[in-house]
PDB file of C-alpha atoms in Angstrom:
ATOM      1  CA  MET A 609     -53.977-196.564  27.872  1.00 42.00           C
ATOM      2  CA  THR A 610     -53.306-197.587  31.494  1.00 45.00           C
ATOM      3  CA  PHE A 611     -54.015-195.542  34.590  1.00 43.00           C
ATOM      4  CA  ALA A 612     -52.073-195.572  37.834  1.00 45.00           C
ATOM      5  CA  PRO A 613     -54.185-196.064  40.962  1.00 49.00           C
ATOM      6  CA  ALA A 614     -55.054-192.846  42.754  1.00 47.00           C
ATOM      7  CA  PRO A 615     -52.920-192.221  45.865  1.00 53.00           C
ATOM      8  CA  ILE A 616     -54.618-192.858  49.190  1.00 58.00           C
ATOM      9  CA  PRO A 617     -55.295-189.578  51.089  1.00 63.00           C
ATOM     10  CA  SER A 618     -53.036-189.065  54.102  1.00 88.00           C
ATOM     11  CA  ARG A 619     -55.823-189.363  56.682  1.00 88.00           C
ATOM     12  CA  THR A 620     -57.055-192.585  55.149  1.00 91.00           C
ATOM     13  CA  GLN A 621     -53.494-193.944  55.053  1.00 93.00           C
ATOM     14  CA  TYR A 622     -52.993-193.028  58.703  1.00 94.00           C
ATOM     15  CA  VAL A 623     -56.200-194.785  59.746  1.00 95.00           C
ATOM     16  CA  LEU A 624     -55.414-197.766  57.523  1.00 95.00           C
ATOM     17  CA  GLU A 625     -51.969-198.272  59.060  1.00 92.00           C
ATOM     18  CA  ALA A 626     -53.305-197.826  62.588  1.00 94.00           C
ATOM     19  CA  ILE A 627     -56.050-200.413  62.093  1.00 95.00           C
ATOM     20  CA  LYS A 628     -53.629-202.814  60.416  1.00 91.00           C
ATOM     21  CA  HIS A 629     -51.167-202.454  63.312  1.00 88.00           C
ATOM     22  CA  ALA A 630     -53.967-203.123  65.806  1.00 91.00           C
ATOM     23  CA  ILE A 631     -55.019-206.251  63.895  1.00 90.00           C
ATOM     24  CA  LEU A 632     -51.467-207.573  63.595  1.00 85.00           C
ATOM     25  CA  THR A 633     -50.810-207.050  67.318  1.00 82.00           C
ATOM     26  CA  ALA A 634     -54.127-208.736  68.225  1.00 84.00           C
ATOM     27  CA  GLN A 635     -55.447-205.523  69.801  1.00 89.00           C
ATOM     28  CA  LEU A 636     -58.281-206.015  67.334  1.00 93.00           C
ATOM     29  CA  LYS A 637     -59.050-209.710  67.371  1.00 91.00           C
ATOM     30  CA  PRO A 638     -60.389-211.937  64.581  1.00 92.00           C
ATOM     31  CA  GLY A 639     -64.154-211.606  64.375  1.00 93.00           C
ATOM     32  CA  GLN A 640     -64.225-208.282  66.227  1.00 95.00           C
ATOM     33  CA  ALA A 641     -66.578-205.648  64.840  1.00 96.00           C
ATOM     34  CA  LEU A 642     -65.030-202.522  63.331  1.00 96.00           C
ATOM     35  CA  VAL A 643     -67.555-199.746  63.954  1.00 95.00           C
ATOM     36  CA  GLU A 644     -66.943-196.687  61.781  1.00 95.00           C
ATOM     37  CA  THR A 645     -68.211-194.139  64.312  1.00 95.00           C
ATOM     38  CA  GLU A 646     -66.073-195.599  67.112  1.00 95.00           C
ATOM     39  CA  LEU A 647     -62.952-195.722  64.959  1.00 96.00           C
ATOM     40  CA  ALA A 648     -63.550-192.202  63.657  1.00 95.00           C
ATOM     41  CA  ALA A 649     -63.793-190.897  67.233  1.00 95.00           C
ATOM     42  CA  GLN A 650     -60.690-192.852  68.261  1.00 94.00           C
ATOM     43  CA  PHE A 651     -58.569-191.409  65.443  1.00 93.00           C
ATOM     44  CA  GLY A 652     -60.124-187.946  65.435  1.00 93.00           C
ATOM     45  CA  VAL A 653     -61.312-188.105  61.841  1.00 93.00           C
ATOM     46  CA  SER A 654     -64.614-188.258  59.989  1.00 93.00           C
ATOM     47  CA  LYS A 655     -66.161-191.562  58.990  1.00 94.00           C
ATOM     48  CA  THR A 656     -65.034-191.161  55.373  1.00 94.00           C
ATOM     49  CA  PRO A 657     -61.322-192.027  55.824  1.00 94.00           C
ATOM     50  CA  VAL A 658     -62.319-194.871  58.154  1.00 96.00           C
ATOM     51  CA  ARG A 659     -64.721-196.262  55.567  1.00 95.00           C
ATOM     52  CA  GLU A 660     -62.087-196.017  52.814  1.00 95.00           C
ATOM     53  CA  ALA A 661     -59.440-197.626  55.027  1.00 95.00           C
ATOM     54  CA  LEU A 662     -61.748-200.535  55.835  1.00 96.00           C
ATOM     55  CA  LYS A 663     -62.492-201.049  52.141  1.00 95.00           C
ATOM     56  CA  THR A 664     -58.761-201.183  51.386  1.00 94.00           C
ATOM     57  CA  LEU A 665     -58.146-203.628  54.235  1.00 95.00           C
ATOM     58  CA  ALA A 666     -60.995-205.783  52.953  1.00 95.00           C
ATOM     59  CA  GLY A 667     -59.205-205.893  49.617  1.00 92.00           C
ATOM     60  CA  THR A 668     -56.037-207.194  51.271  1.00 91.00           C
ATOM     61  CA  GLY A 669     -57.951-209.845  53.229  1.00 92.00           C
ATOM     62  CA  LEU A 670     -57.589-208.472  56.763  1.00 94.00           C
ATOM     63  CA  VAL A 671     -61.185-207.251  57.032  1.00 96.00           C
ATOM     64  CA  VAL A 672     -64.503-208.766  55.981  1.00 95.00           C
ATOM     65  CA  MET A 673     -67.350-206.509  54.858  1.00 94.00           C
ATOM     66  CA  SER A 674     -70.901-207.763  55.322  1.00 90.00           C
ATOM     67  CA  GLN A 675     -74.190-206.106  54.410  1.00 86.00           C
ATOM     68  CA  TYR A 676     -75.683-207.263  57.687  1.00 84.00           C
ATOM     69  CA  LYS A 677     -72.754-207.310  60.137  1.00 84.00           C
ATOM     70  CA  GLY A 678     -70.720-204.435  58.782  1.00 92.00           C
ATOM     71  CA  ALA A 679     -66.933-204.676  58.927  1.00 95.00           C
ATOM     72  CA  THR A 680     -65.162-207.240  61.101  1.00 96.00           C
ATOM     73  CA  VAL A 681     -61.599-208.461  61.496  1.00 96.00           C
ATOM     74  CA  ARG A 682     -61.187-211.569  59.396  1.00 95.00           C
ATOM     75  CA  LEU A 683     -61.442-214.854  61.257  1.00 93.00           C
ATOM     76  CA  VAL A 684     -58.500-217.210  60.969  1.00 92.00           C
ATOM     77  CA  ASP A 685     -59.133-220.937  60.946  1.00 92.00           C
ATOM     78  CA  ALA A 686     -57.228-223.948  59.662  1.00 92.00           C
ATOM     79  CA  THR A 687     -58.930-223.814  56.264  1.00 93.00           C
ATOM     80  CA  MET A 688     -58.072-220.158  55.699  1.00 93.00           C
ATOM     81  CA  ALA A 689     -54.489-220.644  56.907  1.00 93.00           C
ATOM     82  CA  ARG A 690     -53.896-223.657  54.679  1.00 94.00           C
ATOM     83  CA  GLU A 691     -55.339-221.907  51.636  1.00 94.00           C
ATOM     84  CA  VAL A 692     -53.023-218.914  52.076  1.00 95.00           C
ATOM     85  CA  TYR A 693     -49.983-221.053  52.791  1.00 95.00           C
ATOM     86  CA  ASP A 694     -50.768-223.424  49.941  1.00 96.00           C
ATOM     87  CA  VAL A 695     -50.491-220.484  47.542  1.00 96.00           C
ATOM     88  CA  ARG A 696     -47.189-219.532  49.138  1.00 96.00           C
ATOM     89  CA  LEU A 697     -45.914-223.094  48.786  1.00 96.00           C
ATOM     90  CA  LEU A 698     -46.778-223.116  45.101  1.00 96.00           C
ATOM     91  CA  LEU A 699     -45.289-219.734  44.232  1.00 98.00           C
ATOM     92  CA  GLU A 700     -42.674-218.574  46.723  1.00 98.00           C
ATOM     93  CA  PRO A 701     -39.987-221.280  46.345  1.00 98.00           C
ATOM     94  CA  GLU A 702     -40.077-220.874  42.565  1.00 98.00           C
ATOM     95  CA  ALA A 703     -39.754-217.110  42.898  1.00 98.00           C
ATOM     96  CA  LEU A 704     -36.750-217.568  45.192  1.00 98.00           C
ATOM     97  CA  ARG A 705     -35.157-220.004  42.751  1.00 98.00           C
ATOM     98  CA  ARG A 706     -35.453-217.421  40.006  1.00 98.00           C
ATOM     99  CA  SER A 707     -34.025-214.684  42.210  1.00 98.00           C
ATOM    100  CA  ILE A 708     -30.996-216.824  43.018  1.00 98.00           C
ATOM    101  CA  THR A 709     -30.345-217.831  39.422  1.00 97.00           C
ATOM    102  CA  ARG A 710     -30.504-214.157  38.435  1.00 97.00           C
ATOM    103  CA  LYS A 711     -27.764-213.483  41.037  1.00 96.00           C
ATOM    104  CA  VAL A 712     -29.583-210.473  42.466  1.00 96.00           C
ATOM    105  CA  SER A 713     -28.561-208.622  45.615  1.00 95.00           C
ATOM    106  CA  LEU A 714     -30.206-209.969  48.766  1.00 96.00           C
ATOM    107  CA  GLU A 715     -29.055-207.139  51.011  1.00 97.00           C
ATOM    108  CA  ALA A 716     -32.674-206.170  51.706  1.00 97.00           C
ATOM    109  CA  ALA A 717     -33.344-209.667  53.074  1.00 97.00           C
ATOM    110  CA  GLN A 718     -30.391-209.341  55.458  1.00 96.00           C
ATOM    111  CA  GLU A 719     -31.634-205.954  56.638  1.00 96.00           C
ATOM    112  CA  ALA A 720     -35.104-207.393  57.247  1.00 95.00           C
ATOM    113  CA  LEU A 721     -33.625-210.189  59.385  1.00 94.00           C
ATOM    114  CA  GLU A 722     -31.837-207.620  61.522  1.00 93.00           C
ATOM    115  CA  ARG A 723     -35.036-205.614  61.971  1.00 93.00           C
ATOM    116  CA  ALA A 724     -36.934-208.753  62.976  1.00 90.00           C
ATOM    117  CA  ASP A 725     -34.318-209.534  65.629  1.00 88.00           C
ATOM    118  CA  SER A 726     -34.704-206.048  67.150  1.00 88.00           C
ATOM    119  CA  ALA A 727     -38.514-205.789  66.775  1.00 83.00           C
ATOM    120  CA  ILE A 728     -40.332-204.393  69.788  1.00 80.00           C
ATOM    121  CA  ASP A 729     -43.706-206.053  69.187  1.00 74.00           C
ATOM    122  CA  LYS A 730     -45.424-208.723  67.099  1.00 72.00           C
ATOM    123  CA  ALA A 731     -46.549-206.259  64.450  1.00 71.00           C
ATOM    124  CA  ASP A 732     -43.010-204.982  63.853  1.00 79.00           C
ATOM    125  CA  ARG A 733     -41.681-208.534  63.813  1.00 83.00           C
ATOM    126  CA  SER A 734     -44.408-209.626  61.429  1.00 80.00           C
ATOM    127  CA  LEU A 735     -43.673-206.675  59.134  1.00 82.00           C
ATOM    128  CA  ALA A 736     -39.948-207.465  59.146  1.00 88.00           C
ATOM    129  CA  ASN A 737     -40.653-211.120  58.412  1.00 90.00           C
ATOM    130  CA  ARG A 738     -42.891-210.165  55.496  1.00 89.00           C
ATOM    131  CA  ASP A 739     -40.173-207.841  54.215  1.00 93.00           C
ATOM    132  CA  PHE A 740     -37.662-210.703  54.428  1.00 96.00           C
ATOM    133  CA  HIS A 741     -39.795-212.994  52.298  1.00 96.00           C
ATOM    134  CA  ARG A 742     -40.581-210.169  49.881  1.00 96.00           C
ATOM    135  CA  ALA A 743     -36.888-209.390  49.463  1.00 97.00           C
ATOM    136  CA  LEU A 744     -36.408-212.984  48.333  1.00 98.00           C
ATOM    137  CA  TYR A 745     -39.222-213.123  45.786  1.00 98.00           C
ATOM    138  CA  LEU A 746     -39.479-209.540  44.543  1.00 97.00           C
ATOM    139  CA  PRO A 747     -36.361-209.690  42.278  1.00 97.00           C
ATOM    140  CA  CYS A 748     -37.493-212.946  40.644  1.00 98.00           C
ATOM    141  CA  GLY A 749     -37.788-211.234  37.265  1.00 97.00           C
ATOM    142  CA  ASN A 750     -41.534-211.877  36.883  1.00 98.00           C
ATOM    143  CA  PRO A 751     -43.578-208.875  38.099  1.00 97.00           C
ATOM    144  CA  LEU A 752     -46.849-210.817  37.917  1.00 97.00           C
ATOM    145  CA  LEU A 753     -45.477-213.590  40.145  1.00 97.00           C
ATOM    146  CA  ALA A 754     -44.219-211.024  42.663  1.00 97.00           C
ATOM    147  CA  ARG A 755     -47.557-209.183  42.590  1.00 96.00           C
ATOM    148  CA  MET A 756     -49.495-212.391  43.249  1.00 96.00           C
ATOM    149  CA  LEU A 757     -47.378-213.025  46.337  1.00 96.00           C
ATOM    150  CA  ASP A 758     -47.793-209.402  47.435  1.00 93.00           C
ATOM    151  CA  GLU A 759     -51.563-209.845  47.357  1.00 91.00           C
ATOM    152  CA  ILE A 760     -51.518-212.453  50.137  1.00 92.00           C
ATOM    153  CA  ARG A 761     -48.875-210.820  52.353  1.00 89.00           C
ATOM    154  CA  ASP A 762     -51.341-209.317  54.835  1.00 89.00           C
ATOM    155  CA  GLN A 763     -53.327-212.534  55.108  1.00 92.00           C
ATOM    156  CA  ALA A 764     -50.140-214.491  55.802  1.00 91.00           C
ATOM    157  CA  ALA A 765     -49.218-211.934  58.471  1.00 87.00           C
ATOM    158  CA  LEU A 766     -52.634-212.345  60.108  1.00 90.00           C
ATOM    159  CA  VAL A 767     -52.155-216.110  60.174  1.00 91.00           C
ATOM    160  CA  SER A 768     -48.764-215.601  61.825  1.00 86.00           C
ATOM    161  CA  THR A 769     -50.233-213.241  64.431  1.00 84.00           C
ATOM    162  CA  VAL A 770     -52.920-215.731  65.418  1.00 86.00           C
ATOM    163  CA  ALA A 771     -50.447-218.621  65.423  1.00 87.00           C
ATOM    164  CA  TRP A 772     -47.869-216.748  67.504  1.00 83.00           C
ATOM    165  CA  SER A 773     -50.548-215.930  70.085  1.00 80.00           C
ATOM    166  CA  ALA A 774     -50.943-219.666  70.671  1.00 79.00           C
ATOM    167  CA  ILE A 775     -47.406-220.863  69.914  1.00 79.00           C
ATOM    168  CA  PRO A 776     -44.716-218.128  70.098  1.00 79.00           C
ATOM    169  CA  SER A 777     -42.355-219.814  67.642  1.00 82.00           C
ATOM    170  CA  TRP A 778     -40.750-216.750  66.046  1.00 80.00           C
ATOM    171  CA  GLU A 779     -37.264-217.713  67.282  1.00 86.00           C
ATOM    172  CA  ARG A 780     -37.505-220.958  65.354  1.00 90.00           C
ATOM    173  CA  GLU A 781     -38.711-219.126  62.256  1.00 90.00           C
ATOM    174  CA  ALA A 782     -35.881-216.598  62.603  1.00 91.00           C
ATOM    175  CA  ALA A 783     -33.319-219.412  62.625  1.00 94.00           C
ATOM    176  CA  GLU A 784     -34.943-220.908  59.525  1.00 96.00           C
ATOM    177  CA  HIS A 785     -34.814-217.506  57.826  1.00 96.00           C
ATOM    178  CA  ARG A 786     -31.090-217.247  58.509  1.00 96.00           C
ATOM    179  CA  GLU A 787     -30.489-220.675  57.002  1.00 97.00           C
ATOM    180  CA  ILE A 788     -32.571-219.880  53.908  1.00 98.00           C
ATOM    181  CA  LEU A 789     -30.594-216.687  53.366  1.00 97.00           C
ATOM    182  CA  ARG A 790     -27.267-218.454  53.929  1.00 97.00           C
ATOM    183  CA  LEU A 791     -28.104-220.990  51.220  1.00 98.00           C
ATOM    184  CA  ALA A 792     -29.362-218.292  48.869  1.00 98.00           C
ATOM    185  CA  LEU A 793     -26.191-216.252  49.298  1.00 97.00           C
ATOM    186  CA  ALA A 794     -24.209-219.399  48.531  1.00 97.00           C
ATOM    187  CA  ASP A 795     -26.087-219.613  45.205  1.00 97.00           C
ATOM    188  CA  ASP A 796     -27.483-223.031  46.205  1.00 98.00           C
ATOM    189  CA  ALA A 797     -30.901-222.616  44.616  1.00 97.00           C
ATOM    190  CA  THR A 798     -31.942-226.229  45.146  1.00 98.00           C
ATOM    191  CA  ALA A 799     -31.185-226.281  48.875  1.00 98.00           C
ATOM    192  CA  ALA A 800     -32.509-222.753  49.470  1.00 98.00           C
ATOM    193  CA  THR A 801     -35.858-223.442  47.805  1.00 98.00           C
ATOM    194  CA  ALA A 802     -36.178-226.748  49.675  1.00 98.00           C
ATOM    195  CA  ALA A 803     -35.474-224.974  52.967  1.00 98.00           C
ATOM    196  CA  LEU A 804     -38.038-222.283  52.137  1.00 98.00           C
ATOM    197  CA  HIS A 805     -40.649-224.902  51.229  1.00 97.00           C
ATOM    198  CA  ASP A 806     -40.053-226.752  54.502  1.00 97.00           C
ATOM    199  CA  HIS A 807     -40.171-223.468  56.433  1.00 96.00           C
ATOM    200  CA  ILE A 808     -43.582-222.505  55.049  1.00 95.00           C
ATOM    201  CA  ALA A 809     -45.062-226.010  55.267  1.00 95.00           C
ATOM    202  CA  SER A 810     -43.859-226.753  58.798  1.00 93.00           C
ATOM    203  CA  PHE A 811     -45.181-223.470  60.164  1.00 91.00           C
ATOM    204  CA  VAL A 812     -48.756-224.063  59.082  1.00 89.00           C
ATOM    205  CA  ARG A 813     -48.587-227.709  60.236  1.00 90.00           C
ATOM    206  CA  ARG A 814     -47.432-226.649  63.698  1.00 88.00           C
ATOM    207  CA  ALA A 815     -49.934-223.833  64.018  1.00 87.00           C
ATOM    208  CA  PHE A 816     -52.921-225.576  62.428  1.00 87.00           C
ATOM    209  CA  PRO A 817     -52.365-229.348  62.730  1.00 85.00           C
ATOM    210  CA  ASP A 818     -54.496-231.689  60.686  1.00 74.00           C
ATOM    211  CA  ASP A 819     -56.475-233.752  63.166  1.00 52.00           C
ATOM    212  CA  GLU A 820     -57.017-236.491  60.634  1.00 45.00           C
ATOM    213  CA  ASP A 821     -53.317-237.309  60.303  1.00 44.00           C
ATOM    214  CA  GLY A 822     -52.510-236.797  63.954  1.00 39.00           C
ATOM    215  CA  GLY A 823     -51.219-233.255  63.603  1.00 37.00           C
ATOM    216  CA  ASP A 824     -47.750-234.061  62.313  1.00 36.00           C
ATOM    217  CA  ALA A 825     -45.273-231.281  63.025  1.00 32.00           C
ATOM    218  CA  ALA A 826     -41.976-230.421  61.413  1.00 34.00           C
TER     219      ALA A 826
END
């Protein structure tokens, strides 16, 4: 017998989304302490929903829980960024290839592109970008593959937030998204997956160059 996860209480969900938005807009910066009493006072709730929200965010990789330091926003460095993007490179192009060969609707990806173009802040743009990528891999026909990619979505968004703070390259990424979708809609799985692979790889190279090879950029 399997059991569905219990729904998150509304107050906890509210606090969770508010903290996530603050992290993805760099209002809460990597390494910053997340003090339960301060957050509870800020959101007008008890410490319980704050504590539960922080635990959930730790599970998605946005927050780090330490016995000695408490909760902090996860630090982003080149090692962390490359690990997250390496997983994306291994899984996401294959998921897209499967979605294309299944001839699924990609209307959700088009809608996400339009939302990204009209986003009012980095968090909204990051969310729209994540939704674009998810719309490409979610209908791949393998729920486990899609779930594995879902599990690193927030970490990838945090990497993007930190990278965009240093190099605001979202216009370039938006153009690459449009090209990936154009190729996917043309049923060109080979070209679309190659474009997606280059898109993911070039972003992390630009944002976190490898000093040993001279920081090659795409």
